[in-house]
Coordinates of C-alpha atoms in Angstrom, one line a residue:
Chain A
X1 CA -31.4 -15.2 158.0
X2 CA -28.0 -13.9 156.8
X3 CA -26.4 -12.3 159.8
X4 CA -24.9 -8.8 159.3
X5 CA -21.8 -9.8 161.2
X6 CA -21.2 -12.7 158.7
X7 CA -21.4 -10.2 155.8
X8 CA -19.1 -7.6 157.4
X9 CA -16.5 -10.3 158.3
X10 CA -16.5 -11.7 154.8
X11 CA -16.1 -8.2 153.3
X12 CA -13.4 -7.3 155.8
X13 CA -11.3 -10.3 154.9
X14 CA -11.8 -9.8 151.1
X15 CA -10.8 -6.1 151.2
X16 CA -7.7 -6.7 153.4
X17 CA -6.6 -9.4 150.9
X18 CA -7.4 -7.7 147.6
X19 CA -5.0 -4.9 148.2
X20 CA -2.1 -7.1 149.1
X21 CA -2.5 -10.0 146.6
X22 CA -3.4 -10.0 142.9
X23 CA -6.0 -12.4 141.6
X24 CA -4.2 -15.5 140.2
X25 CA -5.3 -14.9 136.6
X26 CA -3.9 -11.4 136.7
X27 CA -0.6 -12.5 138.2
X28 CA -0.2 -15.2 135.6
X29 CA -0.9 -12.8 132.7
X30 CA 1.6 -10.3 134.1
X31 CA 4.3 -13.1 134.2
X32 CA 3.5 -14.0 130.6
X33 CA 3.8 -10.4 129.6
X34 CA 7.2 -10.1 131.4
X35 CA 8.5 -13.0 129.3
X36 CA 7.3 -11.8 126.0
X37 CA 7.7 -8.0 126.3
X38 CA 10.8 -6.4 124.9
X39 CA 12.5 -3.1 125.5
X40 CA 11.6 -0.7 128.3
X41 CA 8.2 -2.2 128.9
X42 CA 10.0 -5.3 130.2
X43 CA 11.8 -3.3 132.9
X44 CA 8.4 -2.0 133.9
X45 CA 6.9 -5.5 134.2
X46 CA 9.9 -6.7 136.2
X47 CA 9.4 -3.9 138.7
X48 CA 5.7 -4.6 138.9
X49 CA 6.3 -8.3 139.7
X50 CA 8.9 -7.3 142.3
X51 CA 6.4 -4.9 143.8
X52 CA 3.7 -7.6 143.9
X53 CA 6.1 -9.9 145.7
X54 CA 7.1 -7.3 148.3
X55 CA 3.5 -6.3 148.9
X56 CA 2.6 -10.0 149.7
X57 CA 5.6 -10.5 151.9
X58 CA 5.3 -7.4 153.9
X59 CA 1.5 -7.0 154.0
X60 CA 1.6 -3.6 152.3
X61 CA -0.9 -2.5 149.7
X62 CA 0.5 -3.0 146.2
X63 CA -0.5 0.6 145.3
X64 CA -0.9 3.5 147.6
X65 CA -4.1 4.4 145.7
X66 CA -6.3 1.9 147.5
X67 CA -9.2 3.3 145.5
X68 CA -12.9 3.9 145.8
X69 CA -14.8 0.8 146.8
X70 CA -17.4 -0.2 144.2
X71 CA -19.9 -2.8 145.3
X72 CA -22.4 -4.8 143.3
X73 CA -24.9 -6.8 145.4
X74 CA -26.9 -9.6 143.9
X75 CA -29.5 -10.4 146.5
X76 CA -31.5 -13.6 146.3
X77 CA -35.2 -12.8 146.5
X78 CA -35.8 -15.5 149.1
X79 CA -33.2 -14.3 151.5
X80 CA -34.1 -12.6 154.7
X81 CA -31.5 -10.0 155.8
X82 CA -31.2 -6.6 157.3
X83 CA -28.6 -3.9 157.4
X84 CA -27.0 -5.1 154.2
X85 CA -25.3 -1.9 153.1
X86 CA -24.3 -1.0 156.6
X87 CA -22.6 -4.4 157.2
X88 CA -20.7 -4.1 153.8
X89 CA -19.6 -0.6 154.7
X90 CA -18.5 -1.7 158.1
X91 CA -16.3 -4.4 156.7
X92 CA -14.8 -1.9 154.3
X93 CA -14.0 0.7 156.9
X94 CA -12.5 -1.8 159.3
X95 CA -10.3 -3.3 156.6
X96 CA -9.0 0.2 155.5
X97 CA -8.2 1.0 159.1
X98 CA -6.5 -2.3 160.0
X99 CA -4.7 -2.6 156.6
X100 CA -3.2 0.9 156.8
X101 CA -4.9 1.6 153.4
X102 CA -5.2 5.1 152.2
X103 CA -8.5 6.8 152.8
X104 CA -9.1 8.5 149.5
X105 CA -12.8 9.6 149.6
X106 CA -13.9 13.2 149.9
X107 CA -17.3 14.0 151.2
X108 CA -18.4 16.2 148.3
X109 CA -17.0 16.7 144.8
X110 CA -16.6 20.4 144.6
X111 CA -17.5 22.7 147.5
X112 CA -15.2 21.4 150.2
X113 CA -13.7 18.1 149.3
X114 CA -13.1 17.0 152.9
X115 CA -11.7 13.5 153.3
X116 CA -14.1 11.3 155.2
X117 CA -11.2 9.4 156.7
X118 CA -12.8 6.0 156.5
X119 CA -12.8 5.5 152.7
X120 CA -16.6 5.5 152.9
X121 CA -19.0 5.9 151.3
X122 CA -18.7 3.1 148.8
X123 CA -20.6 3.2 145.5
X124 CA -23.4 0.6 145.7
X125 CA -25.4 -1.2 143.0
X126 CA -28.1 -3.7 143.7
X127 CA -29.8 -6.4 141.7
X128 CA -32.4 -8.9 142.8
X129 CA -32.0 -12.5 141.6
X130 CA -33.9 -15.7 142.3
X131 CA -32.8 -17.9 145.2
X132 CA -31.3 -17.7 148.7
X133 CA -27.7 -16.5 148.0
X134 CA -26.0 -13.2 148.3
X135 CA -23.2 -12.4 145.9
X136 CA -21.0 -9.4 146.6
X137 CA -18.7 -8.2 143.9
X138 CA -16.1 -5.7 145.0
X139 CA -13.7 -3.5 143.0
X140 CA -11.2 -1.2 144.7
X141 CA -11.1 1.3 141.8
X142 CA -8.0 3.4 141.5
X143 CA -8.5 6.8 140.0
X144 CA -5.4 7.1 137.8
X145 CA -7.2 4.6 135.7
X146 CA -10.8 5.7 136.4
X147 CA -10.0 9.2 135.1
X148 CA -9.3 7.5 131.7
X149 CA -12.7 5.8 131.6
X150 CA -15.1 7.0 128.9
X151 CA -18.6 6.6 127.4
X152 CA -19.5 7.1 123.7
X153 CA -22.9 7.0 122.1
X154 CA -22.2 5.1 118.9
X155 CA -24.6 5.1 115.9
X156 CA -27.0 2.1 115.8
X157 CA -25.5 1.3 112.4
X158 CA -21.9 1.1 113.8
X159 CA -19.9 -1.9 112.6
X160 CA -17.7 -4.2 114.6
X161 CA -14.6 -2.3 113.5
X162 CA -16.0 1.0 114.8
X163 CA -16.6 -0.6 118.3
X164 CA -13.0 -1.7 118.3
X165 CA -11.8 1.7 117.2
X166 CA -13.9 3.4 120.0
X167 CA -12.2 1.1 122.6
X168 CA -8.8 1.9 121.1
X169 CA -9.5 5.6 121.1
X170 CA -10.0 5.5 124.9
X171 CA -6.5 4.0 125.3
X172 CA -4.9 6.3 122.7
X173 CA -6.0 9.2 124.9
X174 CA -5.0 7.5 128.2
X175 CA -1.5 6.4 127.1
X176 CA 0.6 5.6 130.1
X177 CA -1.6 7.4 132.7
X178 CA -3.7 4.4 133.9
X179 CA -0.7 2.2 134.7
X180 CA -0.8 -0.2 131.7
X181 CA -1.0 -3.1 131.2
X182 CA -4.6 -2.3 131.8
X183 CA -7.8 -4.4 132.0
X184 CA -10.6 -2.9 130.1
X185 CA -14.2 -3.5 131.0
X186 CA -16.6 -2.7 128.2
X187 CA -20.4 -2.2 128.4
X188 CA -22.3 -2.2 125.1
X189 CA -26.0 -1.5 124.9
X190 CA -28.6 -0.4 127.4
X191 CA -28.6 3.3 128.1
X192 CA -25.6 5.6 128.8
X193 CA -25.7 4.9 132.5
X194 CA -26.4 1.1 132.1
X195 CA -23.5 0.7 129.7
X196 CA -21.3 2.4 132.3
X197 CA -22.5 -0.1 135.0
X198 CA -22.0 -3.0 132.6
X199 CA -18.4 -1.8 132.0
X200 CA -17.7 -2.1 135.7
X201 CA -19.4 -5.5 136.0
X202 CA -17.2 -6.6 133.2
X203 CA -14.2 -5.8 135.5
X204 CA -15.5 -8.2 138.1
X205 CA -14.9 -11.2 135.8
X206 CA -11.8 -13.3 135.8
X207 CA -9.5 -12.8 132.8
X208 CA -10.0 -16.5 132.0
X209 CA -13.7 -15.9 131.4
X210 CA -15.2 -14.9 128.1
X211 CA -18.6 -13.6 126.9
X212 CA -21.0 -16.5 126.6
X213 CA -21.8 -15.5 123.0
X214 CA -18.9 -16.6 120.7
X215 CA -19.5 -13.4 118.6
X216 CA -18.7 -11.2 121.6
X217 CA -16.0 -13.6 122.9
X218 CA -14.2 -13.1 119.6
X219 CA -14.8 -9.3 119.8
X220 CA -13.1 -9.4 123.3
X221 CA -10.0 -11.1 121.8
X222 CA -9.9 -8.8 118.7
X223 CA -10.3 -5.6 120.8
X224 CA -7.5 -6.8 123.1
X225 CA -5.2 -7.5 120.2
X226 CA -6.1 -4.0 118.7
X227 CA -5.2 -2.3 121.9
X228 CA -2.0 -4.2 122.2
X229 CA -1.1 -3.1 118.7
X230 CA -1.2 0.6 119.7
X231 CA 2.4 0.4 121.0
X232 CA 1.7 2.0 124.4
X233 CA 3.2 -0.8 126.4
X234 CA 3.7 -1.3 130.1
X235 CA 3.9 2.0 131.9
X236 CA 3.3 3.8 128.6
X237 CA 7.0 3.4 127.7
X238 CA 6.3 1.5 124.5
X239 CA 5.8 -2.2 123.8
X240 CA 3.1 -4.8 122.9
X241 CA 1.8 -5.4 126.4
X242 CA -0.9 -2.6 126.8
X243 CA -3.9 -4.7 127.9
X244 CA -4.1 -7.9 130.0
X245 CA -7.6 -8.4 128.8
X246 CA -10.8 -6.9 127.5
X247 CA -14.1 -8.1 129.0
X248 CA -17.4 -7.1 127.3
X249 CA -20.8 -7.2 128.8
X250 CA -23.8 -6.6 126.6
X251 CA -27.5 -5.6 126.9
X252 CA -30.6 -5.0 124.9
X253 CA -30.7 -1.4 123.6
X254 CA -32.8 1.1 121.6
X255 CA -33.2 1.0 117.8
X256 CA -31.7 4.5 117.6
X257 CA -28.5 3.8 119.5
X258 CA -25.5 1.8 120.7
X259 CA -24.2 3.1 124.0
X260 CA -20.6 2.1 124.7
X261 CA -18.7 2.6 128.0
X262 CA -15.1 1.6 128.8
X263 CA -13.9 1.3 132.3
X264 CA -10.1 1.4 132.5
X265 CA -8.5 -0.6 135.3
X266 CA -4.8 -0.5 136.1
X267 CA -2.6 -3.7 136.3
X268 CA -3.3 -3.7 140.0
X269 CA -6.7 -5.3 139.3
X270 CA -8.2 -5.4 142.8
X271 CA -11.4 -7.4 142.7
X272 CA -13.1 -9.9 144.9
X273 CA -16.2 -12.0 144.8
X274 CA -18.0 -13.2 147.9
X275 CA -20.9 -15.7 147.8
X276 CA -22.9 -16.2 151.0
X277 CA -25.7 -18.7 151.5
X278 CA -28.4 -18.5 154.1
X279 CA -28.0 -21.2 156.8
X280 CA -30.9 -23.6 156.7
Chain B
X1 CA 22.3 2.4 135.8
X2 CA 23.1 5.9 137.0
X3 CA 23.4 6.7 140.7
X4 CA 22.2 10.3 141.2
X5 CA 22.0 12.6 144.2
X6 CA 18.9 14.7 144.7
X7 CA 18.6 17.7 144.6
X8 CA 20.3 17.2 141.2
X9 CA 23.6 18.8 140.5
X10 CA 23.2 18.8 136.7
X11 CA 19.8 17.8 135.4
X12 CA 20.7 18.9 131.9
X13 CA 23.3 16.1 131.7
X14 CA 20.5 13.4 131.9
X15 CA 19.1 11.8 128.7
X16 CA 15.7 10.4 128.1
X17 CA 15.9 6.7 128.5
X18 CA 18.6 6.8 131.3
X19 CA 17.9 4.3 134.1
X20 CA 18.8 5.8 137.4
X21 CA 18.4 5.4 141.2
X22 CA 17.9 8.6 143.2
X23 CA 19.3 9.2 146.7
X24 CA 18.8 12.3 148.8
X25 CA 15.9 14.6 149.4
X26 CA 12.7 15.0 147.4
X27 CA 9.4 16.7 148.2
X28 CA 6.0 15.0 147.8
X29 CA 3.2 17.2 146.4
X30 CA 0.1 16.4 144.3
X31 CA -3.1 18.1 143.2
X32 CA -4.2 20.3 146.1
X33 CA -0.7 21.1 147.2
X34 CA 0.1 22.3 143.7
X35 CA -3.0 24.4 143.7
X36 CA -2.0 26.0 146.9
X37 CA 1.7 26.6 145.9
X38 CA 0.6 28.4 142.8
X39 CA -2.0 30.4 144.8
X40 CA 0.9 31.6 147.0
X41 CA 3.0 32.5 144.0
X42 CA 0.0 34.4 142.5
X43 CA -0.4 36.3 145.8
X44 CA 3.3 37.2 145.8
X45 CA 3.8 35.3 149.0
X46 CA 6.7 33.0 149.9
X47 CA 6.4 29.2 149.4
X48 CA 6.7 27.0 152.5
X49 CA 9.9 25.6 150.9
X50 CA 12.4 27.0 148.4
X51 CA 11.9 24.9 145.3
X52 CA 15.2 26.1 143.7
X53 CA 17.0 23.0 142.3
X54 CA 14.5 20.6 144.1
X55 CA 12.6 17.6 142.8
X56 CA 8.9 17.0 143.5
X57 CA 7.5 13.5 143.7
X58 CA 3.8 13.2 142.8
X59 CA 2.6 10.9 145.5
X60 CA -0.1 10.6 148.2
X61 CA 1.2 7.8 150.5
X62 CA -0.8 5.3 152.4
X63 CA -0.6 5.6 156.2
X64 CA 2.6 4.2 157.8
X65 CA 2.0 0.9 159.5
X66 CA 3.6 0.5 163.0
X67 CA 7.4 0.4 162.8
X68 CA 7.6 2.0 159.3
X69 CA 8.2 5.6 158.3
X70 CA 5.7 5.5 155.4
X71 CA 3.1 3.2 153.8
X72 CA 2.9 2.4 150.1
X73 CA 4.0 5.4 148.1
X74 CA 4.0 5.0 144.4
X75 CA 3.6 7.7 141.8
X76 CA 0.4 9.3 140.8
X77 CA -0.6 10.6 137.3
X78 CA 1.5 13.7 136.5
X79 CA -0.8 15.2 133.9
X80 CA -3.1 16.5 136.6
X81 CA -0.3 18.8 137.7
X82 CA 0.4 20.1 134.2
X83 CA -1.7 23.3 134.7
X84 CA 0.5 24.3 137.7
X85 CA 3.9 22.9 136.7
X86 CA 5.3 25.7 134.5
X87 CA 4.8 28.2 137.4
X88 CA 6.8 25.9 139.7
X89 CA 9.5 25.3 137.1
X90 CA 9.8 29.1 136.6
X91 CA 10.2 29.3 140.4
X92 CA 13.2 27.0 140.2
X93 CA 11.9 23.5 140.4
X94 CA 14.5 21.2 138.6
X95 CA 12.8 17.9 138.4
X96 CA 9.6 15.9 138.8
X97 CA 8.8 12.2 139.4
X98 CA 5.5 10.7 138.3
X99 CA 3.7 8.5 135.8
X100 CA 2.1 9.3 132.5
X101 CA 2.7 12.0 129.8
X102 CA 3.1 15.7 130.2
X103 CA 1.5 18.6 128.2
X104 CA 3.4 20.4 125.5
X105 CA 3.4 23.5 127.7
X106 CA 5.2 21.6 130.5
X107 CA 7.8 20.2 128.1
X108 CA 8.4 23.7 126.7
X109 CA 8.8 25.0 130.2
X110 CA 11.2 22.2 131.1
X111 CA 13.4 23.1 128.1
X112 CA 13.4 26.8 129.1
X113 CA 14.2 26.0 132.7
X114 CA 16.6 23.0 132.1
X115 CA 14.4 20.6 134.1
X116 CA 13.9 16.8 133.9
X117 CA 10.9 14.5 134.3
X118 CA 11.4 11.0 135.8
X119 CA 9.1 8.1 135.3
X120 CA 8.5 6.1 138.5
X121 CA 7.1 2.6 138.1
X122 CA 3.3 3.0 138.2
X123 CA 1.4 1.1 140.8
X124 CA 4.6 0.1 142.7
X125 CA 3.7 1.6 146.0
X126 CA 5.1 -1.2 148.1
X127 CA 8.4 -1.2 146.2
X128 CA 8.8 2.6 146.7
X129 CA 8.0 2.4 150.4
X130 CA 11.3 0.4 150.8
X131 CA 13.2 3.3 149.3
X132 CA 11.9 6.0 151.6
X133 CA 14.0 6.4 154.8
X134 CA 12.3 9.3 156.4
X135 CA 9.1 11.4 155.8
X136 CA 8.2 14.7 157.4
X137 CA 5.2 17.0 156.7
X138 CA 6.4 20.5 155.8
X139 CA 3.1 22.2 155.0
X140 CA -0.6 21.8 154.3
X141 CA -0.9 19.0 157.0
X142 CA -4.7 19.3 156.9
X143 CA -4.5 17.7 153.4
X144 CA -3.6 14.4 154.9
X145 CA -2.0 12.2 152.3
X146 CA -1.9 15.2 150.0
X147 CA 0.3 17.3 152.4
X148 CA 3.6 18.7 151.2
X149 CA 6.3 16.5 152.7
X150 CA 10.0 16.1 152.7
X151 CA 11.1 12.6 151.9
X152 CA 14.6 11.1 152.3
X153 CA 15.0 8.5 149.6
X154 CA 17.7 5.9 148.9
X155 CA 18.2 4.1 145.6
X156 CA 14.8 5.1 144.4
X157 CA 14.4 3.6 140.9
X158 CA 13.3 5.8 138.0
X159 CA 13.8 6.3 134.3
X160 CA 14.4 9.6 132.6
X161 CA 11.2 10.0 130.7
X162 CA 11.6 13.6 129.3
X163 CA 15.0 15.3 129.4
X164 CA 15.9 18.9 129.6
X165 CA 16.2 19.1 125.8
X166 CA 12.6 17.9 125.5
X167 CA 13.4 14.4 124.3
X168 CA 10.9 11.8 125.5
X169 CA 10.7 8.0 125.7
X170 CA 6.9 8.1 126.4
X171 CA 4.7 6.3 123.9

């Protein structure tokens, strides 16, 4: 039995921390960029690093847009648990309250747009996996970058270069709006909705990880280089540091198509992974 | 590095690419506040604040922790305000602070009205919280973080992204 209070406590700690401290791989990439970038983009990266330092020292969120919480649950089929979504939601709401994070969620999209005040509900996805573990992947998705995310239904005959071009097209349209240097999550295959889900799952990966298939790992590197050659730069003020990384997740798809989705994330790449095991 | 007082005395003197720190008073407003301001203009009614010569900062701050005047308060994407901005510039607005590019219609209106667009470092909410000395809600309090507020800022770092002649440093 995995107790609900264990789950909510783990989510609470992860959410409090993710807004105040960057994942180590992201911090390291930003520092590398600040050393290599020239021109105005360098000033942007210097301010970003100062901001990250201040946030950590003072316990303030790095960015006021503390995002919409996206949750991916991988539930071991042999686990016994109850109230899973409720305990995750409780951890989120308590962390937003205690962290003085901005509540950014409105109840409905069009008719009234009333702020729920708790940053709930989160967006949940669920998968069942073998075993007795629960893995919770969390993204706090800022919407300056999310508004730049796109899907495209490519032709089944599309070449590698067309996939890279479709990824570049998303950033050409986004320019400085999503707070570059960005992290791009790419979903390729499946259906339109599944490609979109894969693009978010790609954002849960560390920048140090690559696609297990060398073909796609190379595509990740080449797509990243192509985006960095666009000249958008940090803050959209010009330069060679536009993307910190491109992560691609792939899936089987239909003979007639090649769905592509790109989730754009800002440099404030707020993600966390929690793994809980049932006590035996 | 230019040290500028806000409201600006001479926005037309600034050049795209200038690095500056702003001290003085700015107003925070974003999506819903813009929609409401333009609705008031459309209805021929007075605005809650005279925008003549003023600067609007596109931000929706995080709540203030105990002992602070404001929480994290970095810039939001300016482009979402583009549909409303020319109306506010025609009503006297002299400057805007945000992140991201602006539409050709906004740049044209800036030229006509002699206004300037500042880039604030995107995502740097904690850094900007240090530069805000006071914050007071002026109107639309029910919008929470989207309320129209008056902010007293000190040494608030920006770059001139688009100047009053329409020159831009945005990629």
